[in-house]
Amino acid sequence: MQEQRPSISEPRIVVLGSLNADLVVAVPHLPVPGETVIGGDLHVYAGGKGANQAVAAARLGVKVVLVGRVGEDANGAFLLKCLQADGVDCRIERDAQHATGVALIEVDSRGQNCIAVAPGANGAVGPDEVALAAAELQPGSVLLLQLEVPLAAVVQAVDAARSRAARVILNAAPARSLPPDLLTRLDALLVNEIEASTILGCEVRDVESAKQAVGEARHHGIRVVAITLGALGAVVGYDGQVMALPALPISAADTTGAGDAFVGAFAAALSAGLDYDEATRLGNAAGAAAALVPGAQSSFPRRQDLERLFSIHWPDISISREQGGQDI
Ligand code: RIB
């Protein structure tokens, strides 16, 4: 491990995305339509895919700016306090017209979840937020986007990043169909198996079908794709190669936010100069660590947690560059 951390004087990751208060109940099984299930106590956690990914990257020591909107309510104040505690630089508008976004989440005894989101202020993200994000971008910065804010803002933000020679990562979650030219202007597309099926138009169930989907994505001009597969790890395709990288063998307590932990760690790794396969491996470890603990942001690992996991499970692999490039 390197002793010296890189000195980072400028923002390296800019996240434009959602913030939600997550209202979570543990249930014995996820209800089917028409069924009522009695669960445990209600817990309120800090969530939202944008905020989650910002925190996941910041916990690994990367400088992160988050741009978004919350309401002028108690949930908004709670979310801002959590982000500040994690050192995320917030450019968050307090919106008097809309409530803070809320996610209703049920988690079953195997750690699987169902999520319904009331977007609230996230749905009002638009040109003002795009301008705030653009002002933070410079050549080499990473712009990290998801689909919990309006698509028009996502498209405008990609344009802004391109004109500033910043790199763009899109986590296309939740899944929706996207303009094809948006996908070809990304530096990396990150999706889970459900999102891959919707966006790439081929069913993804396992490593083999994920490899085929990556080939299909390349055919459509998408340069880098990583598909997360839960306990099966992830498949990443770049520079003409397709690699399947394993998950850590864990027993999941709550998978909420595990995908966001993957994305935040992947972006942190890229911004620190690691390769796509190293970023995917780091993402896999972060996702596994997040699934061990309830909640989204509450579960995300710090650098030392990942170093410990690597030393136990993958002792031959370092998450730092020993010589030359940057450390994470
Ligand atoms: O990805 C998990 C997140 O999805 C939760 O934190 C919830 O807020 C929803 O946005």
mmCIF file of C-alpha atoms and ligand atoms in Angstrom:
data_model
loop_
_atom_site.group_PDB
_atom_site.id
_atom_site.type_symbol
_atom_site.label_atom_id
_atom_site.label_comp_id
_atom_site.label_asym_id
_atom_site.label_seq_id
_atom_site.Cartn_x
_atom_site.Cartn_y
_atom_site.Cartn_z
ATOM 1 C CA MET A 1 0.000 0.000 0.000
ATOM 2 C CA GLN A 2 1.244 3.513 -0.703
ATOM 3 C CA GLU A 3 1.866 5.744 2.284
ATOM 4 C CA GLN A 4 1.157 8.977 0.405
ATOM 5 C CA ARG A 5 -2.443 9.640 -0.682
ATOM 6 C CA PRO A 6 -2.727 11.810 -3.782
ATOM 7 C CA SER A 7 -3.428 15.425 -3.054
ATOM 8 C CA ILE A 8 -6.782 16.216 -4.617
ATOM 9 C CA SER A 9 -7.404 19.922 -4.810
ATOM 10 C CA GLU A 10 -10.301 19.868 -7.262
ATOM 11 C CA PRO A 11 -13.532 17.872 -7.354
ATOM 12 C CA ARG A 12 -12.917 14.622 -9.157
ATOM 13 C CA ILE A 13 -16.447 13.199 -9.176
ATOM 14 C CA VAL A 14 -19.561 15.276 -9.749
ATOM 15 C CA VAL A 15 -22.844 13.458 -9.093
ATOM 16 C CA LEU A 16 -26.096 14.875 -10.452
ATOM 17 C CA GLY A 17 -28.897 12.821 -8.960
ATOM 18 C CA SER A 18 -31.551 11.968 -6.426
ATOM 19 C CA LEU A 19 -31.792 12.131 -2.645
ATOM 20 C CA ASN A 20 -34.449 10.080 -0.818
ATOM 21 C CA ALA A 21 -35.410 9.316 2.740
ATOM 22 C CA ASP A 22 -35.661 5.512 2.785
ATOM 23 C CA LEU A 23 -38.538 4.180 4.939
ATOM 24 C CA VAL A 24 -37.591 0.547 5.483
ATOM 25 C CA VAL A 25 -39.470 -2.380 7.002
ATOM 26 C CA ALA A 26 -38.079 -5.920 7.333
ATOM 27 C CA VAL A 27 -40.654 -8.519 6.265
ATOM 28 C CA PRO A 28 -40.609 -12.335 6.357
ATOM 29 C CA HIS A 29 -41.291 -12.378 2.620
ATOM 30 C CA LEU A 30 -42.038 -9.741 -0.013
ATOM 31 C CA PRO A 31 -45.826 -9.375 -0.414
ATOM 32 C CA VAL A 32 -47.512 -10.410 -3.669
ATOM 33 C CA PRO A 33 -50.263 -8.165 -5.140
ATOM 34 C CA GLY A 34 -53.219 -8.014 -2.738
ATOM 35 C CA GLU A 35 -51.273 -9.487 0.184
ATOM 36 C CA THR A 36 -50.618 -7.721 3.531
ATOM 37 C CA VAL A 37 -47.475 -8.737 5.411
ATOM 38 C CA ILE A 38 -46.700 -7.782 9.021
ATOM 39 C CA GLY A 39 -43.095 -6.628 9.334
ATOM 40 C CA GLY A 40 -40.706 -5.311 11.969
ATOM 41 C CA ASP A 41 -40.060 -1.751 13.182
ATOM 42 C CA LEU A 42 -39.874 1.119 10.714
ATOM 43 C CA HIS A 43 -36.350 2.449 10.083
ATOM 44 C CA VAL A 44 -35.500 5.677 8.291
ATOM 45 C CA TYR A 45 -32.202 5.709 6.401
ATOM 46 C CA ALA A 46 -30.476 8.158 4.080
ATOM 47 C CA GLY A 47 -30.866 7.018 0.474
ATOM 48 C CA GLY A 48 -31.530 7.989 -3.130
ATOM 49 C CA LYS A 49 -29.306 6.643 -5.886
ATOM 50 C CA GLY A 50 -27.477 9.932 -6.483
ATOM 51 C CA ALA A 51 -26.735 10.584 -2.821
ATOM 52 C CA ASN A 52 -25.861 6.927 -2.229
ATOM 53 C CA GLN A 53 -23.290 6.866 -5.021
ATOM 54 C CA ALA A 54 -21.814 10.171 -3.846
ATOM 55 C CA VAL A 55 -21.351 8.759 -0.332
ATOM 56 C CA ALA A 56 -19.989 5.431 -1.596
ATOM 57 C CA ALA A 57 -17.250 7.273 -3.535
ATOM 58 C CA ALA A 58 -16.536 9.796 -0.762
ATOM 59 C CA ARG A 59 -16.035 6.998 1.786
ATOM 60 C CA LEU A 60 -13.159 5.756 -0.384
ATOM 61 C CA GLY A 61 -11.389 9.096 -0.039
ATOM 62 C CA VAL A 62 -12.384 10.726 -3.322
ATOM 63 C CA LYS A 63 -13.531 14.338 -3.432
ATOM 64 C CA VAL A 64 -17.204 14.399 -4.476
ATOM 65 C CA VAL A 65 -19.708 17.142 -5.313
ATOM 66 C CA LEU A 66 -23.416 16.227 -5.252
ATOM 67 C CA VAL A 67 -25.979 18.344 -7.111
ATOM 68 C CA GLY A 68 -29.708 17.802 -6.518
ATOM 69 C CA ARG A 69 -32.877 18.999 -4.801
ATOM 70 C CA VAL A 70 -34.673 18.289 -1.518
ATOM 71 C CA GLY A 71 -37.745 19.863 0.078
ATOM 72 C CA GLU A 72 -37.766 22.359 2.923
ATOM 73 C CA ASP A 73 -38.784 19.589 5.311
ATOM 74 C CA ALA A 74 -37.324 17.410 8.050
ATOM 75 C CA ASN A 75 -36.347 14.632 5.612
ATOM 76 C CA GLY A 76 -34.368 17.127 3.527
ATOM 77 C CA ALA A 77 -32.521 18.428 6.596
ATOM 78 C CA PHE A 78 -31.756 14.841 7.694
ATOM 79 C CA LEU A 79 -30.309 13.909 4.283
ATOM 80 C CA LEU A 80 -28.106 17.012 4.101
ATOM 81 C CA LYS A 81 -26.756 16.343 7.588
ATOM 82 C CA CYS A 82 -25.811 12.767 6.611
ATOM 83 C CA LEU A 83 -24.052 13.925 3.435
ATOM 84 C CA GLN A 84 -22.096 16.590 5.291
ATOM 85 C CA ALA A 85 -20.968 14.003 7.852
ATOM 86 C CA ASP A 86 -19.475 12.018 4.960
ATOM 87 C CA GLY A 87 -17.663 15.035 3.532
ATOM 88 C CA VAL A 88 -19.764 15.265 0.363
ATOM 89 C CA ASP A 89 -19.704 18.795 -1.044
ATOM 90 C CA CYS A 90 -23.419 19.558 -1.494
ATOM 91 C CA ARG A 91 -24.934 21.880 -4.107
ATOM 92 C CA ILE A 92 -28.479 21.077 -3.059
ATOM 93 C CA GLU A 93 -31.442 23.362 -3.715
ATOM 94 C CA ARG A 94 -34.073 23.492 -0.919
ATOM 95 C CA ASP A 95 -37.337 23.350 -2.878
ATOM 96 C CA ALA A 96 -40.320 25.075 -1.266
ATOM 97 C CA GLN A 97 -42.755 23.579 -3.800
ATOM 98 C CA HIS A 98 -41.960 19.884 -3.384
ATOM 99 C CA ALA A 99 -41.386 17.418 -0.573
ATOM 100 C CA THR A 100 -38.095 15.558 -0.273
ATOM 101 C CA GLY A 101 -38.057 12.278 -2.210
ATOM 102 C CA VAL A 102 -39.119 9.200 -0.255
ATOM 103 C CA ALA A 103 -38.505 5.503 -0.988
ATOM 104 C CA LEU A 104 -40.744 2.843 0.552
ATOM 105 C CA ILE A 105 -38.621 -0.285 0.943
ATOM 106 C CA GLU A 106 -39.416 -3.815 2.070
ATOM 107 C CA VAL A 107 -36.528 -6.179 2.809
ATOM 108 C CA ASP A 108 -37.086 -9.922 3.171
ATOM 109 C CA SER A 109 -35.209 -12.465 5.274
ATOM 110 C CA ARG A 110 -32.794 -13.191 2.384
ATOM 111 C CA GLY A 111 -31.876 -9.507 2.045
ATOM 112 C CA GLN A 112 -33.845 -9.018 -1.210
ATOM 113 C CA ASN A 113 -35.946 -5.882 -1.532
ATOM 114 C CA CYS A 114 -38.823 -4.120 -3.282
ATOM 115 C CA ILE A 115 -38.652 -0.346 -3.669
ATOM 116 C CA ALA A 116 -41.266 2.248 -4.656
ATOM 117 C CA VAL A 117 -40.086 5.851 -4.957
ATOM 118 C CA ALA A 118 -42.092 9.076 -4.561
ATOM 119 C CA PRO A 119 -39.630 11.406 -6.361
ATOM 120 C CA GLY A 120 -40.837 14.725 -4.861
ATOM 121 C CA ALA A 121 -38.138 17.374 -5.381
ATOM 122 C CA ASN A 122 -35.996 14.978 -7.443
ATOM 123 C CA GLY A 123 -38.603 15.305 -10.191
ATOM 124 C CA ALA A 124 -37.929 19.054 -10.387
ATOM 125 C CA VAL A 125 -34.212 18.671 -11.160
ATOM 126 C CA GLY A 126 -33.589 20.595 -14.372
ATOM 127 C CA PRO A 127 -31.441 23.213 -16.127
ATOM 128 C CA ASP A 128 -30.406 24.992 -12.889
ATOM 129 C CA GLU A 129 -28.921 21.804 -11.469
ATOM 130 C CA VAL A 130 -27.292 20.930 -14.802
ATOM 131 C CA ALA A 131 -25.614 24.369 -14.767
ATOM 132 C CA LEU A 132 -24.397 23.820 -11.191
ATOM 133 C CA ALA A 133 -22.951 20.429 -12.106
ATOM 134 C CA ALA A 134 -21.374 21.771 -15.309
ATOM 135 C CA ALA A 135 -19.622 24.520 -13.358
ATOM 136 C CA GLU A 136 -17.835 21.828 -11.313
ATOM 137 C CA LEU A 137 -16.620 19.838 -14.314
ATOM 138 C CA GLN A 138 -13.198 20.121 -15.849
ATOM 139 C CA PRO A 139 -11.128 17.930 -18.163
ATOM 140 C CA GLY A 140 -10.672 14.548 -16.499
ATOM 141 C CA SER A 141 -13.471 14.963 -13.932
ATOM 142 C CA VAL A 142 -16.030 12.177 -13.750
ATOM 143 C CA LEU A 143 -19.729 13.040 -14.061
ATOM 144 C CA LEU A 144 -21.844 10.308 -12.466
ATOM 145 C CA LEU A 145 -25.534 10.077 -13.413
ATOM 146 C CA GLN A 146 -28.533 7.835 -12.695
ATOM 147 C CA LEU A 147 -32.170 7.855 -13.864
ATOM 148 C CA GLU A 148 -34.023 8.967 -10.705
ATOM 149 C CA VAL A 149 -34.112 12.564 -11.995
ATOM 150 C CA PRO A 150 -35.780 13.683 -15.254
ATOM 151 C CA LEU A 151 -34.211 12.263 -18.420
ATOM 152 C CA ALA A 152 -33.971 15.751 -19.974
ATOM 153 C CA ALA A 153 -31.577 16.797 -17.201
ATOM 154 C CA VAL A 154 -29.498 13.655 -17.713
ATOM 155 C CA VAL A 155 -29.203 14.332 -21.459
ATOM 156 C CA GLN A 156 -28.253 17.990 -20.874
ATOM 157 C CA ALA A 157 -25.676 16.979 -18.291
ATOM 158 C CA VAL A 158 -24.055 14.526 -20.729
ATOM 159 C CA ASP A 159 -23.813 17.359 -23.291
ATOM 160 C CA ALA A 160 -22.237 19.644 -20.687
ATOM 161 C CA ALA A 161 -19.694 17.005 -19.667
ATOM 162 C CA ARG A 162 -18.742 16.266 -23.256
ATOM 163 C CA SER A 163 -18.133 19.959 -24.002
ATOM 164 C CA ARG A 164 -15.834 20.147 -20.942
ATOM 165 C CA ALA A 165 -13.863 16.972 -21.755
ATOM 166 C CA ALA A 166 -15.155 15.337 -18.582
ATOM 167 C CA ARG A 167 -15.840 11.608 -18.460
ATOM 168 C CA VAL A 168 -19.439 10.391 -18.058
ATOM 169 C CA ILE A 169 -20.653 7.306 -16.233
ATOM 170 C CA LEU A 170 -24.361 6.474 -16.385
ATOM 171 C CA ASN A 171 -25.882 4.019 -13.936
ATOM 172 C CA ALA A 172 -29.102 3.416 -15.872
ATOM 173 C CA ALA A 173 -31.252 2.806 -12.795
ATOM 174 C CA PRO A 174 -34.161 2.553 -12.532
ATOM 175 C CA ALA A 175 -34.391 1.035 -16.001
ATOM 176 C CA ARG A 176 -36.119 2.895 -18.819
ATOM 177 C CA SER A 177 -35.587 3.040 -22.545
ATOM 178 C CA LEU A 178 -33.012 5.626 -23.569
ATOM 179 C CA PRO A 179 -32.138 7.518 -26.743
ATOM 180 C CA PRO A 180 -29.466 5.403 -28.534
ATOM 181 C CA ASP A 181 -27.219 8.419 -29.099
ATOM 182 C CA LEU A 182 -27.122 9.014 -25.328
ATOM 183 C CA LEU A 183 -25.588 5.579 -24.784
ATOM 184 C CA THR A 184 -22.870 6.078 -27.388
ATOM 185 C CA ARG A 185 -21.743 9.324 -25.747
ATOM 186 C CA LEU A 186 -21.005 7.657 -22.403
ATOM 187 C CA ASP A 187 -17.603 6.589 -21.159
ATOM 188 C CA ALA A 188 -19.210 3.758 -19.201
ATOM 189 C CA LEU A 189 -22.687 2.281 -18.757
ATOM 190 C CA LEU A 190 -23.304 0.464 -15.456
ATOM 191 C CA VAL A 191 -26.424 -1.692 -15.103
ATOM 192 C CA ASN A 192 -27.744 -4.680 -13.184
ATOM 193 C CA GLU A 193 -29.274 -7.648 -14.976
ATOM 194 C CA ILE A 194 -32.806 -6.167 -15.051
ATOM 195 C CA GLU A 195 -31.601 -2.822 -16.381
ATOM 196 C CA ALA A 196 -29.360 -4.549 -18.936
ATOM 197 C CA SER A 197 -32.336 -6.488 -20.251
ATOM 198 C CA THR A 198 -34.449 -3.323 -20.663
ATOM 199 C CA ILE A 199 -31.743 -1.092 -22.097
ATOM 200 C CA LEU A 200 -29.769 -3.527 -24.237
ATOM 201 C CA GLY A 201 -32.830 -5.503 -25.317
ATOM 202 C CA CYS A 202 -31.492 -8.973 -24.502
ATOM 203 C CA GLU A 203 -32.400 -11.038 -21.465
ATOM 204 C CA VAL A 204 -29.598 -11.243 -18.889
ATOM 205 C CA ARG A 205 -29.803 -14.092 -16.348
ATOM 206 C CA ASP A 206 -26.256 -15.275 -15.754
ATOM 207 C CA VAL A 207 -22.613 -14.738 -16.688
ATOM 208 C CA GLU A 208 -22.953 -16.164 -20.207
ATOM 209 C CA SER A 209 -25.992 -14.051 -21.135
ATOM 210 C CA ALA A 210 -24.297 -10.993 -19.576
ATOM 211 C CA LYS A 211 -21.260 -11.575 -21.807
ATOM 212 C CA GLN A 212 -23.559 -11.732 -24.833
ATOM 213 C CA ALA A 213 -25.270 -8.494 -23.741
ATOM 214 C CA VAL A 214 -21.889 -6.793 -23.441
ATOM 215 C CA GLY A 215 -21.090 -7.923 -27.001
ATOM 216 C CA GLU A 216 -24.466 -6.535 -28.122
ATOM 217 C CA ALA A 217 -23.745 -3.218 -26.380
ATOM 218 C CA ARG A 218 -20.428 -2.926 -28.181
ATOM 219 C CA HIS A 219 -22.208 -3.630 -31.451
ATOM 220 C CA HIS A 220 -24.415 -0.578 -30.666
ATOM 221 C CA GLY A 221 -21.366 1.611 -30.083
ATOM 222 C CA ILE A 222 -21.336 1.607 -26.256
ATOM 223 C CA ARG A 223 -17.665 1.562 -25.355
ATOM 224 C CA VAL A 224 -17.600 0.260 -21.770
ATOM 225 C CA VAL A 225 -20.341 -1.719 -20.042
ATOM 226 C CA ALA A 226 -20.379 -3.363 -16.626
ATOM 227 C CA ILE A 227 -23.322 -5.604 -15.732
ATOM 228 C CA THR A 228 -23.709 -6.521 -12.054
ATOM 229 C CA LEU A 229 -25.134 -9.942 -11.302
ATOM 230 C CA GLY A 230 -25.457 -10.029 -7.500
ATOM 231 C CA ALA A 231 -23.930 -13.219 -6.098
ATOM 232 C CA LEU A 232 -22.517 -14.045 -9.573
ATOM 233 C CA GLY A 233 -20.287 -10.954 -9.558
ATOM 234 C CA ALA A 234 -20.093 -8.712 -12.618
ATOM 235 C CA VAL A 235 -19.207 -8.827 -16.289
ATOM 236 C CA VAL A 236 -17.275 -5.914 -17.760
ATOM 237 C CA GLY A 237 -16.483 -5.231 -21.398
ATOM 238 C CA TYR A 238 -13.939 -2.713 -22.690
ATOM 239 C CA ASP A 239 -11.210 -2.417 -25.334
ATOM 240 C CA GLY A 240 -12.387 -5.561 -27.116
ATOM 241 C CA GLN A 241 -12.220 -7.713 -23.969
ATOM 242 C CA VAL A 242 -15.059 -9.191 -21.882
ATOM 243 C CA MET A 243 -14.282 -10.292 -18.336
ATOM 244 C CA ALA A 244 -16.372 -12.015 -15.660
ATOM 245 C CA LEU A 245 -15.202 -11.009 -12.197
ATOM 246 C CA PRO A 246 -16.473 -12.870 -9.118
ATOM 247 C CA ALA A 247 -18.473 -11.564 -6.166
ATOM 248 C CA LEU A 248 -17.224 -11.961 -2.619
ATOM 249 C CA PRO A 249 -18.819 -14.960 -0.900
ATOM 250 C CA ILE A 250 -21.113 -13.306 1.642
ATOM 251 C CA SER A 251 -24.487 -13.923 3.226
ATOM 252 C CA ALA A 252 -26.616 -10.838 2.451
ATOM 253 C CA ALA A 253 -28.539 -9.106 5.245
ATOM 254 C CA ASP A 254 -29.911 -6.261 3.076
ATOM 255 C CA THR A 255 -29.021 -5.672 -0.575
ATOM 256 C CA THR A 256 -30.511 -2.125 -0.586
ATOM 257 C CA GLY A 257 -27.887 0.199 -2.032
ATOM 258 C CA ALA A 258 -25.447 -2.604 -2.903
ATOM 259 C CA GLY A 259 -25.659 -1.554 -6.552
ATOM 260 C CA ASP A 260 -24.967 2.058 -5.572
ATOM 261 C CA ALA A 261 -21.937 0.944 -3.541
ATOM 262 C CA PHE A 262 -20.667 -0.829 -6.693
ATOM 263 C CA VAL A 263 -21.200 2.285 -8.834
ATOM 264 C CA GLY A 264 -19.633 4.710 -6.327
ATOM 265 C CA ALA A 265 -16.573 2.491 -5.922
ATOM 266 C CA PHE A 266 -16.288 1.975 -9.700
ATOM 267 C CA ALA A 267 -16.363 5.755 -10.265
ATOM 268 C CA ALA A 268 -13.871 6.347 -7.447
ATOM 269 C CA ALA A 269 -11.502 3.800 -8.989
ATOM 270 C CA LEU A 270 -11.749 5.333 -12.470
ATOM 271 C CA SER A 271 -11.215 8.846 -11.150
ATOM 272 C CA ALA A 272 -8.075 7.573 -9.409
ATOM 273 C CA GLY A 273 -6.700 6.148 -12.642
ATOM 274 C CA LEU A 274 -7.434 2.446 -12.141
ATOM 275 C CA ASP A 275 -8.449 0.266 -15.082
ATOM 276 C CA TYR A 276 -11.988 -0.942 -15.782
ATOM 277 C CA ASP A 277 -11.326 -4.450 -14.499
ATOM 278 C CA GLU A 278 -9.819 -3.067 -11.278
ATOM 279 C CA ALA A 279 -12.787 -0.705 -10.936
ATOM 280 C CA THR A 280 -15.182 -3.631 -11.378
ATOM 281 C CA ARG A 281 -13.382 -5.726 -8.776
ATOM 282 C CA LEU A 282 -13.452 -2.826 -6.324
ATOM 283 C CA GLY A 283 -17.147 -2.328 -7.101
ATOM 284 C CA ASN A 284 -17.854 -6.011 -6.440
ATOM 285 C CA ALA A 285 -16.152 -5.788 -3.046
ATOM 286 C CA ALA A 286 -17.990 -2.569 -2.129
ATOM 287 C CA GLY A 287 -21.342 -4.066 -3.160
ATOM 288 C CA ALA A 288 -20.718 -7.180 -1.065
ATOM 289 C CA ALA A 289 -19.677 -5.115 1.954
ATOM 290 C CA ALA A 290 -22.839 -3.001 1.612
ATOM 291 C CA ALA A 291 -25.069 -6.091 1.546
ATOM 292 C CA LEU A 292 -23.770 -7.153 4.969
ATOM 293 C CA VAL A 293 -25.339 -4.176 6.791
ATOM 294 C CA PRO A 294 -28.932 -2.781 6.802
ATOM 295 C CA GLY A 295 -29.738 0.417 4.924
ATOM 296 C CA ALA A 296 -28.104 2.117 1.951
ATOM 297 C CA GLN A 297 -25.593 4.822 2.960
ATOM 298 C CA SER A 298 -25.425 3.328 6.455
ATOM 299 C CA SER A 299 -23.925 0.160 4.931
ATOM 300 C CA PHE A 300 -21.224 1.548 2.640
ATOM 301 C CA PRO A 301 -17.608 0.538 3.328
ATOM 302 C CA ARG A 302 -14.621 2.772 3.912
ATOM 303 C CA ARG A 303 -11.258 2.171 2.279
ATOM 304 C CA GLN A 304 -9.923 0.164 5.242
ATOM 305 C CA ASP A 305 -13.020 -2.112 5.156
ATOM 306 C CA LEU A 306 -12.298 -2.936 1.522
ATOM 307 C CA GLU A 307 -8.602 -3.493 2.197
ATOM 308 C CA ARG A 308 -9.586 -5.977 4.906
ATOM 309 C CA LEU A 309 -11.993 -7.798 2.566
ATOM 310 C CA PHE A 310 -9.371 -7.955 -0.185
ATOM 311 C CA SER A 311 -6.730 -9.304 2.199
ATOM 312 C CA ILE A 312 -9.104 -12.078 3.327
ATOM 313 C CA HIS A 313 -10.638 -13.080 0.001
ATOM 314 C CA TRP A 314 -8.274 -11.850 -2.722
ATOM 315 C CA PRO A 315 -4.850 -11.597 -1.034
ATOM 316 C CA ASP A 316 -3.010 -11.492 -4.374
ATOM 317 C CA ILE A 317 -4.811 -8.333 -5.494
ATOM 318 C CA SER A 318 -4.101 -4.824 -4.225
ATOM 319 C CA ILE A 319 -6.590 -1.988 -4.426
ATOM 320 C CA SER A 320 -3.711 0.472 -4.636
ATOM 321 C CA ARG A 321 -1.234 1.099 -7.378
ATOM 322 C CA GLU A 322 2.118 0.185 -5.855
ATOM 323 C CA GLN A 323 4.086 2.341 -8.275
ATOM 324 C CA GLY A 324 3.275 5.010 -10.741
ATOM 325 C CA GLY A 325 -0.452 5.810 -11.071
ATOM 326 C CA GLN A 326 -2.717 7.081 -8.425
ATOM 327 C CA ASP A 327 -3.864 5.354 -5.298
ATOM 328 C CA ILE A 328 -7.439 5.139 -4.218
HETATM 329 O O1 RIB B 1 -30.546 1.964 -4.968
HETATM 330 C C1 RIB B 1 -31.153 2.034 -3.708
HETATM 331 C C2 RIB B 1 -31.921 3.299 -3.584
HETATM 332 O O2 RIB B 1 -32.995 3.267 -4.487
HETATM 333 C C3 RIB B 1 -32.559 3.541 -2.231
HETATM 334 O O3 RIB B 1 -31.719 4.233 -1.347
HETATM 335 C C4 RIB B 1 -33.820 4.283 -2.584
HETATM 336 O O4 RIB B 1 -33.840 5.596 -2.130
HETATM 337 C C5 RIB B 1 -33.938 4.211 -4.095
HETATM 338 O O5 RIB B 1 -33.552 5.380 -4.674
#
